[in-house]
Coordinates of C-alpha atoms and ligand atoms in Angstrom, one line a residue:
M76 CA 144.4 -112.5 217.6
T77 CA 147.9 -111.5 216.4
Q78 CA 148.0 -114.4 214.0
V79 CA 144.6 -113.5 212.5
F80 CA 145.0 -109.8 212.3
E81 CA 147.7 -107.7 210.8
S82 CA 148.6 -104.6 212.9
A83 CA 147.6 -101.2 211.9
T84 CA 151.1 -100.3 210.9
S85 CA 151.3 -103.2 208.4
R86 CA 147.7 -103.0 207.2
A87 CA 148.1 -99.3 206.6
Q88 CA 150.9 -100.0 204.2
T89 CA 148.5 -101.5 201.8
P90 CA 146.5 -98.9 199.9
F91 CA 142.7 -98.7 200.4
I92 CA 140.7 -100.6 197.8
N93 CA 136.9 -101.1 197.8
Q94 CA 135.5 -104.5 198.7
P95 CA 134.4 -106.2 195.5
F96 CA 130.7 -107.2 195.4
I97 CA 129.9 -110.8 195.7
D98 CA 128.8 -112.5 192.4
F99 CA 125.6 -114.3 193.3
S100 CA 125.3 -115.9 189.9
E101 CA 128.1 -118.2 191.1
P102 CA 126.5 -121.3 192.6
G103 CA 129.0 -121.5 195.5
N104 CA 128.2 -117.9 196.6
R105 CA 124.5 -118.5 196.2
K106 CA 124.7 -121.6 198.4
A107 CA 126.8 -119.8 201.0
Q108 CA 124.3 -116.9 201.2
E109 CA 121.4 -119.4 201.5
D110 CA 123.2 -121.1 204.4
A111 CA 123.8 -117.7 206.1
L112 CA 120.0 -116.9 205.7
A113 CA 119.2 -120.3 207.3
Q114 CA 121.6 -119.6 210.2
V115 CA 120.2 -116.1 210.9
K116 CA 116.7 -117.4 210.6
G117 CA 117.5 -119.7 213.5
E118 CA 118.8 -116.7 215.5
L119 CA 115.7 -114.5 215.0
G120 CA 113.6 -113.4 217.9
Q121 CA 116.3 -113.0 220.5
T122 CA 116.4 -110.2 223.1
Y123 CA 119.3 -107.7 223.0
P124 CA 120.5 -105.6 225.9
L125 CA 121.4 -101.9 226.1
I126 CA 125.2 -101.6 226.7
I127 CA 126.1 -98.8 229.0
G128 CA 129.7 -98.6 230.2
G129 CA 130.1 -102.3 229.4
K130 CA 127.0 -103.2 231.5
K131 CA 124.3 -105.1 229.7
I132 CA 120.9 -104.2 230.7
V133 CA 117.6 -105.6 229.5
N134 CA 114.5 -103.5 230.4
D135 CA 111.1 -104.8 231.0
A136 CA 109.8 -102.5 228.3
T137 CA 111.0 -103.7 224.9
F138 CA 110.1 -103.2 221.3
A139 CA 110.3 -105.6 218.4
S140 CA 112.2 -105.2 215.2
V141 CA 110.2 -107.1 212.6
N142 CA 110.7 -108.5 209.1
P143 CA 108.9 -106.1 206.7
S144 CA 108.4 -108.9 204.3
Q145 CA 106.6 -110.8 206.9
P146 CA 105.7 -108.6 209.8
D147 CA 104.7 -111.4 212.2
Q148 CA 108.3 -112.6 212.1
V149 CA 110.2 -110.9 214.9
V150 CA 113.9 -110.2 214.1
G151 CA 114.7 -109.3 217.7
Y152 CA 113.5 -107.6 220.8
F153 CA 115.2 -104.5 222.1
S154 CA 115.1 -102.5 225.3
K155 CA 113.4 -99.1 225.3
A156 CA 116.0 -97.0 226.9
T157 CA 114.7 -94.4 229.3
V158 CA 115.8 -90.8 229.6
E159 CA 117.7 -91.7 232.8
Q160 CA 119.5 -94.5 231.0
T161 CA 120.3 -92.1 228.1
N162 CA 122.0 -89.7 230.6
E163 CA 123.8 -92.7 232.2
A164 CA 125.1 -93.8 228.8
I165 CA 126.3 -90.2 228.1
Q166 CA 128.1 -90.2 231.5
A167 CA 129.7 -93.6 230.7
A168 CA 130.9 -92.3 227.4
A169 CA 132.2 -89.1 229.0
T170 CA 134.1 -91.2 231.6
A171 CA 135.5 -93.5 228.9
F172 CA 136.6 -90.4 226.9
E173 CA 139.1 -89.5 229.7
T174 CA 141.2 -92.6 228.9
W175 CA 140.3 -93.3 225.3
K176 CA 141.5 -89.8 224.2
H177 CA 145.0 -90.8 225.2
V178 CA 145.0 -94.1 223.2
P179 CA 147.4 -93.7 220.3
A180 CA 145.8 -93.4 216.8
T181 CA 147.6 -96.6 215.7
E182 CA 145.9 -98.6 218.4
R183 CA 142.5 -97.0 217.6
A184 CA 142.9 -97.7 213.9
D185 CA 143.8 -101.3 214.8
Y186 CA 140.3 -101.8 216.2
L187 CA 138.9 -100.8 212.8
F188 CA 141.1 -103.1 210.8
K189 CA 140.2 -106.0 213.1
A190 CA 136.5 -105.3 213.0
A191 CA 136.7 -105.0 209.2
E192 CA 138.4 -108.4 209.1
L193 CA 135.6 -109.9 211.1
M194 CA 133.0 -108.3 208.9
R195 CA 134.7 -109.7 205.9
Q196 CA 134.5 -113.2 207.5
R197 CA 130.9 -112.6 208.4
R198 CA 129.8 -110.8 205.2
L199 CA 127.0 -113.2 204.2
Y200 CA 125.8 -113.4 207.8
L201 CA 125.5 -109.6 208.0
N202 CA 123.8 -109.5 204.6
A203 CA 121.3 -112.0 205.9
W204 CA 120.4 -109.8 208.9
M205 CA 119.6 -106.9 206.6
I206 CA 117.6 -109.1 204.2
Y207 CA 115.4 -110.1 207.2
E208 CA 115.4 -106.8 209.1
V209 CA 114.9 -104.2 206.4
G210 CA 113.9 -106.2 203.3
K211 CA 117.1 -105.7 201.2
S212 CA 117.7 -107.8 198.2
W213 CA 120.8 -109.8 198.2
A214 CA 122.7 -107.4 196.1
E215 CA 121.6 -104.4 198.1
A216 CA 122.4 -106.1 201.4
D217 CA 125.8 -107.1 200.1
G218 CA 126.5 -103.5 198.9
D219 CA 125.6 -102.3 202.4
T220 CA 128.0 -104.7 204.1
A221 CA 130.8 -104.0 201.6
E222 CA 130.4 -100.2 202.2
A223 CA 130.6 -100.7 206.0
I224 CA 133.9 -102.6 205.6
D225 CA 135.1 -99.9 203.2
F226 CA 134.4 -97.2 205.8
L227 CA 136.3 -99.1 208.5
E228 CA 139.3 -99.7 206.2
F229 CA 139.2 -96.1 204.9
Y230 CA 138.8 -94.2 208.2
A231 CA 141.5 -96.3 209.9
R232 CA 144.0 -95.2 207.2
E233 CA 142.7 -91.7 207.3
M234 CA 143.2 -91.5 211.1
L235 CA 146.8 -92.7 210.6
R236 CA 147.3 -90.0 208.0
L237 CA 145.9 -87.3 210.3
A238 CA 148.1 -88.5 213.2
D239 CA 151.2 -88.0 211.0
E240 CA 153.0 -84.8 210.9
Q241 CA 150.8 -82.2 209.1
P242 CA 152.2 -79.8 206.5
I243 CA 152.5 -76.3 207.9
T244 CA 154.9 -73.5 206.9
H245 CA 158.2 -73.5 208.8
I246 CA 159.8 -70.3 210.2
E247 CA 163.1 -69.7 211.8
G248 CA 163.4 -69.8 215.5
E249 CA 160.2 -71.8 216.2
D250 CA 159.0 -75.3 216.1
N251 CA 155.3 -75.5 215.0
Q252 CA 153.1 -78.4 214.9
L253 CA 149.4 -79.0 214.1
V254 CA 147.7 -82.0 215.6
Y255 CA 144.2 -83.3 215.3
I256 CA 142.6 -84.0 218.7
P257 CA 139.2 -85.6 219.5
L258 CA 136.2 -83.6 220.4
G259 CA 134.5 -85.7 223.2
V260 CA 131.2 -87.6 223.4
C261 CA 129.4 -88.1 220.1
A262 CA 125.8 -89.0 219.7
V263 CA 125.6 -91.2 216.6
I264 CA 122.1 -91.3 215.2
P265 CA 121.9 -93.3 211.9
P266 CA 118.9 -94.1 209.6
W267 CA 117.6 -97.6 208.8
N268 CA 118.1 -97.5 205.1
F269 CA 121.9 -98.2 205.1
P270 CA 121.6 -99.8 208.5
C271 CA 125.1 -101.3 208.4
A272 CA 127.1 -98.9 206.3
I273 CA 126.0 -95.6 207.7
M274 CA 125.7 -96.9 211.2
A275 CA 129.2 -98.4 211.2
G276 CA 130.6 -95.5 209.2
M277 CA 129.5 -92.8 211.5
T278 CA 130.4 -94.8 214.7
S279 CA 133.8 -95.9 213.5
A280 CA 134.7 -92.4 212.3
A281 CA 133.8 -91.0 215.7
F282 CA 135.8 -93.5 217.8
V283 CA 138.8 -93.8 215.6
A284 CA 139.3 -90.1 215.9
G285 CA 139.5 -90.6 219.7
N286 CA 135.9 -89.7 220.6
T287 CA 133.5 -91.9 222.5
V288 CA 130.1 -92.8 221.2
I289 CA 126.5 -93.3 222.1
L290 CA 125.1 -95.3 219.2
K291 CA 121.4 -95.1 218.9
P292 CA 120.3 -97.1 215.9
A293 CA 117.1 -96.5 214.0
S294 CA 114.3 -98.4 215.7
T295 CA 113.5 -100.3 212.5
S296 CA 117.1 -101.7 212.2
P297 CA 118.6 -102.3 215.7
A298 CA 119.5 -105.9 215.0
I299 CA 122.2 -105.3 212.4
A300 CA 123.6 -102.6 214.7
A301 CA 123.7 -105.1 217.6
Q302 CA 125.8 -107.4 215.3
F303 CA 128.2 -104.6 214.7
V304 CA 128.5 -103.8 218.4
R305 CA 129.1 -107.5 219.1
I306 CA 132.0 -107.3 216.6
L307 CA 133.5 -104.3 218.4
E308 CA 133.3 -106.3 221.6
E309 CA 135.0 -109.2 220.0
V310 CA 137.9 -107.1 218.8
G311 CA 138.3 -105.9 222.4
L312 CA 137.2 -102.3 222.1
P313 CA 137.4 -100.9 225.7
T314 CA 134.0 -100.7 227.4
G315 CA 132.3 -97.3 227.3
V316 CA 133.9 -96.3 224.0
V317 CA 130.8 -97.3 222.2
D318 CA 127.6 -97.4 224.3
F319 CA 124.6 -99.0 222.7
L320 CA 121.3 -97.4 223.3
T321 CA 118.1 -98.6 221.7
G322 CA 114.8 -96.8 221.9
S323 CA 112.6 -94.4 220.1
G324 CA 114.3 -91.2 218.8
S325 CA 111.2 -89.3 219.7
V326 CA 111.6 -90.3 223.4
I327 CA 115.4 -90.2 224.0
G328 CA 116.6 -88.2 221.0
D329 CA 116.2 -84.8 222.6
T330 CA 118.1 -85.9 225.7
L331 CA 120.9 -87.2 223.5
V332 CA 121.2 -83.9 221.7
Q333 CA 120.7 -81.6 224.6
N334 CA 122.8 -83.2 227.4
P335 CA 125.6 -80.7 228.0
Q336 CA 128.2 -83.5 228.1
V337 CA 127.5 -84.4 224.5
R338 CA 130.1 -82.5 222.4
F339 CA 128.7 -83.3 218.9
I340 CA 126.1 -85.2 217.0
A341 CA 126.5 -87.3 213.9
F342 CA 123.1 -87.7 212.3
T343 CA 121.9 -89.2 209.0
G344 CA 118.1 -89.2 208.4
S345 CA 115.2 -87.1 207.4
R346 CA 115.1 -83.3 206.8
E347 CA 112.5 -82.9 209.6
V348 CA 114.6 -84.7 212.3
G349 CA 117.8 -83.1 211.0
L350 CA 116.4 -79.6 211.3
H351 CA 115.1 -80.4 214.8
I352 CA 118.5 -81.6 215.9
N353 CA 120.2 -78.6 214.4
E354 CA 117.9 -76.2 216.3
L355 CA 118.2 -78.1 219.6
A356 CA 122.0 -78.4 219.4
A357 CA 122.4 -74.7 218.7
K358 CA 120.8 -73.8 222.0
H359 CA 123.3 -73.5 224.9
Q360 CA 122.4 -75.7 227.9
P361 CA 123.4 -74.9 231.5
G362 CA 126.9 -76.4 232.1
Q363 CA 127.7 -76.8 228.4
R364 CA 131.2 -75.7 227.7
W365 CA 131.3 -75.7 223.9
L366 CA 129.3 -74.9 220.7
K367 CA 127.8 -78.2 219.8
R368 CA 128.9 -79.5 216.4
T369 CA 126.4 -81.2 214.2
I370 CA 127.1 -83.4 211.2
L371 CA 123.8 -83.7 209.5
E372 CA 123.1 -85.7 206.3
M373 CA 119.5 -85.4 205.3
G374 CA 117.1 -86.2 202.5
G375 CA 117.1 -85.8 198.7
K376 CA 114.8 -85.3 195.8
D377 CA 117.3 -86.4 193.2
A378 CA 117.0 -86.0 189.5
V379 CA 118.1 -87.9 186.4
V380 CA 118.1 -85.6 183.5
V381 CA 118.0 -86.8 179.9
D382 CA 118.6 -84.7 176.8
E383 CA 118.0 -85.5 173.1
T384 CA 121.7 -86.5 172.5
A385 CA 121.7 -89.2 175.1
D386 CA 121.9 -93.0 174.7
L387 CA 118.2 -93.4 175.5
E388 CA 118.4 -97.0 176.3
A389 CA 121.1 -96.5 178.9
A390 CA 119.2 -93.5 180.2
A391 CA 116.0 -95.5 180.8
T392 CA 118.0 -98.2 182.5
G393 CA 119.7 -95.6 184.7
I394 CA 116.4 -94.0 185.6
V395 CA 114.8 -97.3 186.6
S396 CA 117.7 -98.5 188.7
S397 CA 118.1 -95.0 190.4
A398 CA 114.4 -94.9 191.2
F399 CA 113.7 -98.4 192.4
G400 CA 116.9 -99.9 193.9
F401 CA 116.0 -100.8 197.5
Q402 CA 112.5 -99.8 196.7
G403 CA 113.5 -96.2 196.2
Q404 CA 114.5 -95.9 199.9
K405 CA 117.8 -94.2 199.3
C406 CA 118.7 -90.6 199.9
S407 CA 120.3 -90.8 196.5
A408 CA 117.3 -92.3 194.8
G409 CA 116.5 -90.7 191.5
S410 CA 112.9 -89.9 192.3
R411 CA 112.6 -87.4 189.4
A412 CA 113.2 -88.2 185.8
I413 CA 113.5 -84.9 183.8
I414 CA 113.4 -85.6 180.1
V415 CA 113.6 -83.1 177.2
E416 CA 110.4 -83.0 175.1
Q417 CA 112.1 -84.3 171.9
V418 CA 112.7 -87.7 173.5
Y419 CA 110.2 -87.7 176.3
D420 CA 107.7 -90.2 174.9
T421 CA 110.5 -92.6 173.8
V422 CA 112.3 -92.6 177.2
L423 CA 109.0 -92.8 179.1
Q424 CA 108.0 -95.8 177.2
K425 CA 111.3 -97.5 177.8
V426 CA 111.1 -96.7 181.5
I427 CA 107.6 -98.2 181.7
E428 CA 108.7 -101.4 180.0
K429 CA 111.8 -101.8 182.2
T430 CA 109.8 -101.0 185.3
K431 CA 107.3 -103.7 184.5
H432 CA 110.1 -106.3 184.2
L433 CA 111.3 -105.7 187.8
T434 CA 110.7 -108.6 190.1
M435 CA 109.2 -107.9 193.5
G436 CA 108.6 -110.3 196.4
D437 CA 110.6 -112.7 198.6
V438 CA 114.0 -111.1 199.2
T439 CA 115.4 -114.4 200.6
Q440 CA 115.5 -115.5 196.9
P441 CA 118.4 -114.2 194.9
S442 CA 116.4 -113.3 191.8
T443 CA 114.2 -110.8 193.6
Y444 CA 115.0 -107.2 192.7
M445 CA 112.6 -105.4 195.0
G446 CA 111.4 -106.2 198.5
P447 CA 109.0 -104.4 200.8
V448 CA 109.2 -100.9 202.2
V449 CA 110.5 -100.7 205.7
D450 CA 107.3 -100.6 207.8
E451 CA 103.6 -99.9 207.9
N452 CA 104.1 -96.1 208.5
A453 CA 106.3 -95.9 205.4
M454 CA 103.8 -97.9 203.4
K455 CA 100.9 -95.6 204.3
K456 CA 102.9 -92.5 203.6
I457 CA 104.0 -93.8 200.2
L458 CA 100.5 -94.9 199.3
D459 CA 99.2 -91.4 200.3
Y460 CA 101.8 -89.9 198.0
I461 CA 100.7 -92.2 195.2
E462 CA 97.1 -90.9 195.6
I463 CA 98.4 -87.3 195.5
G464 CA 100.5 -88.3 192.4
K465 CA 97.4 -89.6 190.6
S466 CA 95.9 -86.1 190.8
E467 CA 99.2 -84.4 189.9
G468 CA 100.1 -86.5 186.9
R469 CA 99.3 -89.7 185.0
L470 CA 99.9 -93.0 186.7
V471 CA 101.5 -95.1 183.9
T472 CA 102.5 -98.2 185.9
G473 CA 102.4 -99.6 189.4
G474 CA 100.5 -97.9 192.2
G475 CA 99.3 -101.1 193.9
H476 CA 100.4 -102.8 197.1
H477 CA 100.4 -106.4 198.3
G478 CA 100.4 -107.9 201.8
P479 CA 101.0 -109.4 204.2
G480 CA 104.4 -107.6 204.0
Y481 CA 104.7 -104.0 203.0
F482 CA 105.1 -104.4 199.3
I483 CA 104.5 -101.5 197.0
E484 CA 104.7 -101.8 193.2
P485 CA 107.3 -99.7 191.4
T486 CA 105.2 -96.8 190.4
V487 CA 105.8 -94.3 187.6
I488 CA 103.7 -91.1 187.4
A489 CA 104.2 -89.2 184.1
D490 CA 103.5 -85.6 183.1
V491 CA 104.2 -84.2 186.5
S492 CA 104.7 -80.5 187.0
P493 CA 108.1 -79.5 188.5
Q494 CA 106.3 -77.8 191.4
A495 CA 104.0 -80.7 192.1
R496 CA 104.3 -82.2 195.6
I497 CA 105.5 -85.5 194.3
A498 CA 108.2 -83.6 192.5
Q499 CA 109.3 -81.6 195.5
E500 CA 108.8 -83.7 198.6
E501 CA 110.9 -86.7 199.5
I502 CA 108.6 -89.8 199.3
F503 CA 111.3 -92.3 200.2
G504 CA 109.6 -95.2 198.3
P505 CA 109.3 -96.6 194.8
V506 CA 107.6 -93.7 193.2
L507 CA 109.1 -91.9 190.2
A508 CA 107.8 -88.6 189.0
V509 CA 108.5 -88.0 185.3
I510 CA 108.7 -84.4 184.2
K511 CA 108.9 -83.0 180.7
A512 CA 111.3 -80.2 180.0
K513 CA 111.3 -77.8 177.1
G514 CA 115.0 -78.2 176.5
F515 CA 118.3 -78.6 178.3
D516 CA 118.2 -75.2 180.0
D517 CA 114.7 -75.9 181.3
A518 CA 115.7 -79.4 182.5
L519 CA 118.6 -78.0 184.4
N520 CA 116.4 -75.4 186.1
I521 CA 113.9 -78.0 187.0
A522 CA 116.6 -80.2 188.4
N523 CA 117.9 -77.4 190.6
G524 CA 114.3 -76.4 191.6
T525 CA 114.0 -78.2 194.9
E526 CA 115.3 -77.3 198.3
F527 CA 117.5 -80.4 198.3
G528 CA 120.8 -81.0 196.5
L529 CA 122.2 -84.4 197.1
T530 CA 122.7 -86.4 193.9
G531 CA 121.9 -85.8 190.3
S532 CA 122.7 -87.4 187.0
L533 CA 122.8 -86.2 183.4
Y534 CA 122.5 -88.5 180.4
S535 CA 123.9 -86.5 177.4
N536 CA 126.5 -86.8 174.7
D537 CA 126.9 -83.1 174.3
Q538 CA 130.2 -82.1 175.9
Q539 CA 129.3 -78.4 176.2
R540 CA 126.2 -79.3 178.2
I541 CA 128.2 -81.7 180.4
E542 CA 130.6 -78.8 181.1
R543 CA 127.7 -76.5 181.9
A544 CA 126.1 -79.1 184.2
K545 CA 129.4 -79.4 186.1
E546 CA 129.1 -75.7 186.9
E547 CA 125.3 -75.4 187.3
F548 CA 123.8 -78.7 188.5
H549 CA 123.9 -77.9 192.2
V550 CA 124.2 -81.2 193.9
G551 CA 126.9 -82.8 196.2
N552 CA 127.3 -85.8 193.9
L553 CA 126.9 -85.3 190.2
Y554 CA 127.1 -88.2 187.8
F555 CA 127.2 -88.3 184.0
N556 CA 125.8 -91.1 181.9
R557 CA 125.3 -93.4 184.8
K558 CA 122.7 -93.8 187.6
C559 CA 122.6 -91.4 190.5
T560 CA 122.9 -94.0 193.3
G561 CA 125.8 -96.3 194.3
A562 CA 128.5 -94.1 195.8
L563 CA 131.7 -96.0 196.6
V564 CA 133.8 -95.1 199.6
G565 CA 136.9 -93.1 198.6
V566 CA 135.8 -93.0 195.0
H567 CA 132.6 -91.0 195.4
P568 CA 132.8 -89.1 198.7
F569 CA 129.2 -88.6 199.6
G570 CA 127.1 -85.7 200.9
G571 CA 124.7 -83.1 199.7
F572 CA 123.9 -79.4 199.6
N573 CA 121.1 -77.2 200.8
M574 CA 118.4 -79.2 202.8
S575 CA 120.3 -82.4 202.0
G576 CA 122.6 -81.5 204.9
T577 CA 126.1 -80.3 205.8
D578 CA 127.8 -81.9 202.8
S579 CA 130.0 -83.9 205.2
K580 CA 131.4 -86.1 202.3
A581 CA 131.4 -89.5 204.0
G582 CA 134.2 -91.6 202.7
S583 CA 136.4 -88.7 201.9
R584 CA 139.7 -87.2 203.2
D585 CA 137.7 -84.4 204.7
Y586 CA 135.3 -86.5 206.8
L587 CA 137.4 -87.2 209.9
L588 CA 138.1 -83.5 210.2
L589 CA 134.5 -83.2 211.3
F590 CA 135.2 -85.6 214.2
T591 CA 138.3 -83.8 215.4
Q592 CA 139.6 -80.3 216.2
A593 CA 143.0 -79.0 215.3
K594 CA 145.5 -77.8 217.9
V595 CA 148.6 -75.8 217.0
I596 CA 151.6 -76.1 219.2
S597 CA 154.4 -73.6 218.9
S598 CA 157.7 -73.6 220.8
K599 CA 160.4 -71.0 220.6
K600 CA 163.8 -72.7 219.8
Ligands
LIG40 P1 114.5 -90.4 210.5 O1 114.9 -89.0 210.4 O2 113.1 -90.7 210.7 O3 115.4 -91.2 211.6 C1 116.8 -91.1 211.6 C2 117.3 -91.4 213.0 O4 116.9 -90.3 213.8 C3 116.7 -92.6 213.6 O5 117.7 -93.2 214.4 C4 115.6 -92.1 214.5 O6 115.3 -92.9 215.6 C5 116.3 -90.8 215.0 N1 115.3 -89.8 215.5 C6 114.0 -89.7 215.3 N2 113.5 -88.7 216.0 C7 114.6 -88.1 216.6 C8 114.7 -87.0 217.5 N3 113.7 -86.2 217.9 N4 115.9 -86.7 218.0 C9 117.0 -87.5 217.7 N5 116.9 -88.5 216.9 C10 115.7 -88.8 216.3 O7 115.1 -91.0 209.1 P2 114.9 -92.5 208.6 O8 115.6 -93.4 209.5 O9 113.5 -92.7 208.2 O10 115.9 -92.5 207.3 C11 115.5 -92.0 206.1 C12 115.9 -90.6 205.8 O11 117.3 -90.6 205.9 C13 115.6 -90.1 204.5 O12 115.1 -88.8 204.5 C14 116.9 -90.2 203.7 O13 117.0 -89.3 202.6 C15 117.9 -89.9 204.8 N6 119.2 -90.3 204.4 C16 120.2 -89.4 204.1 C17 121.4 -89.9 203.7 C18 122.5 -88.9 203.3 O14 123.6 -89.2 203.2 N7 122.1 -87.6 203.1 C19 121.7 -91.3 203.6 C20 120.7 -92.2 204.0 C21 119.4 -91.7 204.4 P3 113.9 -93.8 215.5 O15 114.1 -94.8 214.4 O16 113.9 -94.4 216.9 O17 112.8 -92.9 215.3

C-alpha cells in the first residue's frame, strides 16, 4: 500500500487541480472504454449486500437496478433494508463514531487520497457502471467520475486545512484555540443523477470530517454506490464508518431522518423530498440531544437569458447543451431559455436546428449524445409535461419517445408564458421552454420569477447589463456567456438559493464547515 499511495502529508503538499476529462476521440481511450464496458457487462446481474457495522447481509427481499436503455437487463440486485436494519445501521454508525472521532485528520484524509487514487485507476470501469445503470453518455459518465475524484482530493485537503491552527485574535494572558470537531452520525441521501460524484462527495465530506455515515443510495443507482463502498473497503476504512443501506427512501427514509441517534442529514434530491426531510428533522424526537442539522440541495428551474447584444450562435449552442446534456436530468439544466424579442426568432431557429442534430440512442457508443431518461416513472412524468407543454406553448421539435428503453426526444416548446407550468415546475427531462421577453429588464424578472434559484446564465456583450445581472440575477451559480451546467470542484462551488436548497456550496472552502462544529478552547496563562 505504502508504495502505491502517497501519505496525506505529502499528497497535501501538491495543490488541488481538477481531473482532466478523457479525450474519447483518441483511439486508445476509446478502446479502453470499450474494454471497460465489456468487463462491466460481464459483471452485471450480481447481488449486493447491505453492509452494517462491517457485516454483509443479503435479504430475501431484493430489488433490481436495471439499465434504462434496455430495462430487461439487470445491473444488480440489492437488498431492501427493513426499518429494523436501518436502526441497526444507525447504531453501528453511532458505535463506530466513538472511535472514529479520535482518528487524526491526517489519517482520515489519507483514506480519501487512497480512494481517489483507486478511482483514477478504475476511472473507465466506474464510467461503464454509470453508462449501464443510469444511461449516461461516455462524456457525462466521465465527468461524473472525474468530479467524484475531485471531491475526494479537495475535501481531503480541506480537512487538513481545518485541522491546522485557525486564525483567531490573540490577547494577553490567555491561550485561545478554535478547533473543528465532528458532529456524529450522518445520513447521506444522494440522488441518482450524479450517482458517483454527489454520492461520493457527500459521503467523503462527512467521514473525512470525523463523522460516521449511513449511505443510502438512490434506488435507481445503487450499483455505482456499491463500487464506491468496495473502494472504501479496499483502502481499509474501518468498519462501521460508512454503513451501506439500500432500499426505498419511502420505506426507510423517515427512520433515517428521525432516529434520535442521527445527528445530521446530507441530502441532495427533489424539492418535495427535501422539504419533507427538513420538516421531519426539525421535530425533536424522544432521546434526541441536539438540533438536527440538514444540508439540503434540491431542484432547479434554471434559465439561460439571451439579449440582443449576444453572440447568438454561442447562445444557441449554450442553450442546447444546458437543456439536453444528460437528457436534461441535471439540477443545473437550463430548462428555460429567455430571449429578448429582437433576437427571439433567430435564436429559436438556431436552437431548433442544433437540437435536431443531437444524437440519441445507444450510450455504449461513443458518438451518442443523449441516452434514455432514468426509469419508467420519469418517462411518464416527462411525457405528461410534454402534453401540458403542448397546450401551454408551441411544440417546435421533439415530443416523441422510443422504446424499449426510456428514450424521449429532445423537446423544445416555444412561446411559453413565464407563469406556465412548464416554465415553473422542474420537469427533470429533455424539455426546454422558450420564453420571449420584452427586453433585458423583463428577461431578468422572468429569470428570477420561479421559486428556485440554482444556476443561471446570461449571454450578453453589454457590460452594464452583466454588472446588473451580477447584482440582480438571484441564483447560487451565475454564468456569463457560457452554459449553465458543468460546475467544477473548487472552481465553481455549487449550490442554490430559495427552494433550490441550503446553498451548501459543494466543492468549496465552506462545505466541510457544514459537517463539523467549532469548539473554542481558552486557557489562562
Ligand atoms: P428524489 O428526491 O426522488 O430522491 C433523492 C434521494 O432521496 C434518493 O436517495 C431517494 O431514495 C431518497 N428519498 C426518497 N424519499 C425519501 C424520504 N421520504 N426520506 C428520505 N429519503 C428519501 O430525487 P432524485 O433522486 O429523483 O434526484 C433528482 C432531484 O435531485 C432533482 O430534483 C434535482 O434537481 C435534484 N438535484 C439537486 C442537486 C443540487 O445540487 N441542488 C444536484 C443533483 C440533483 P429512493 O431512490 O429510494 O426513492
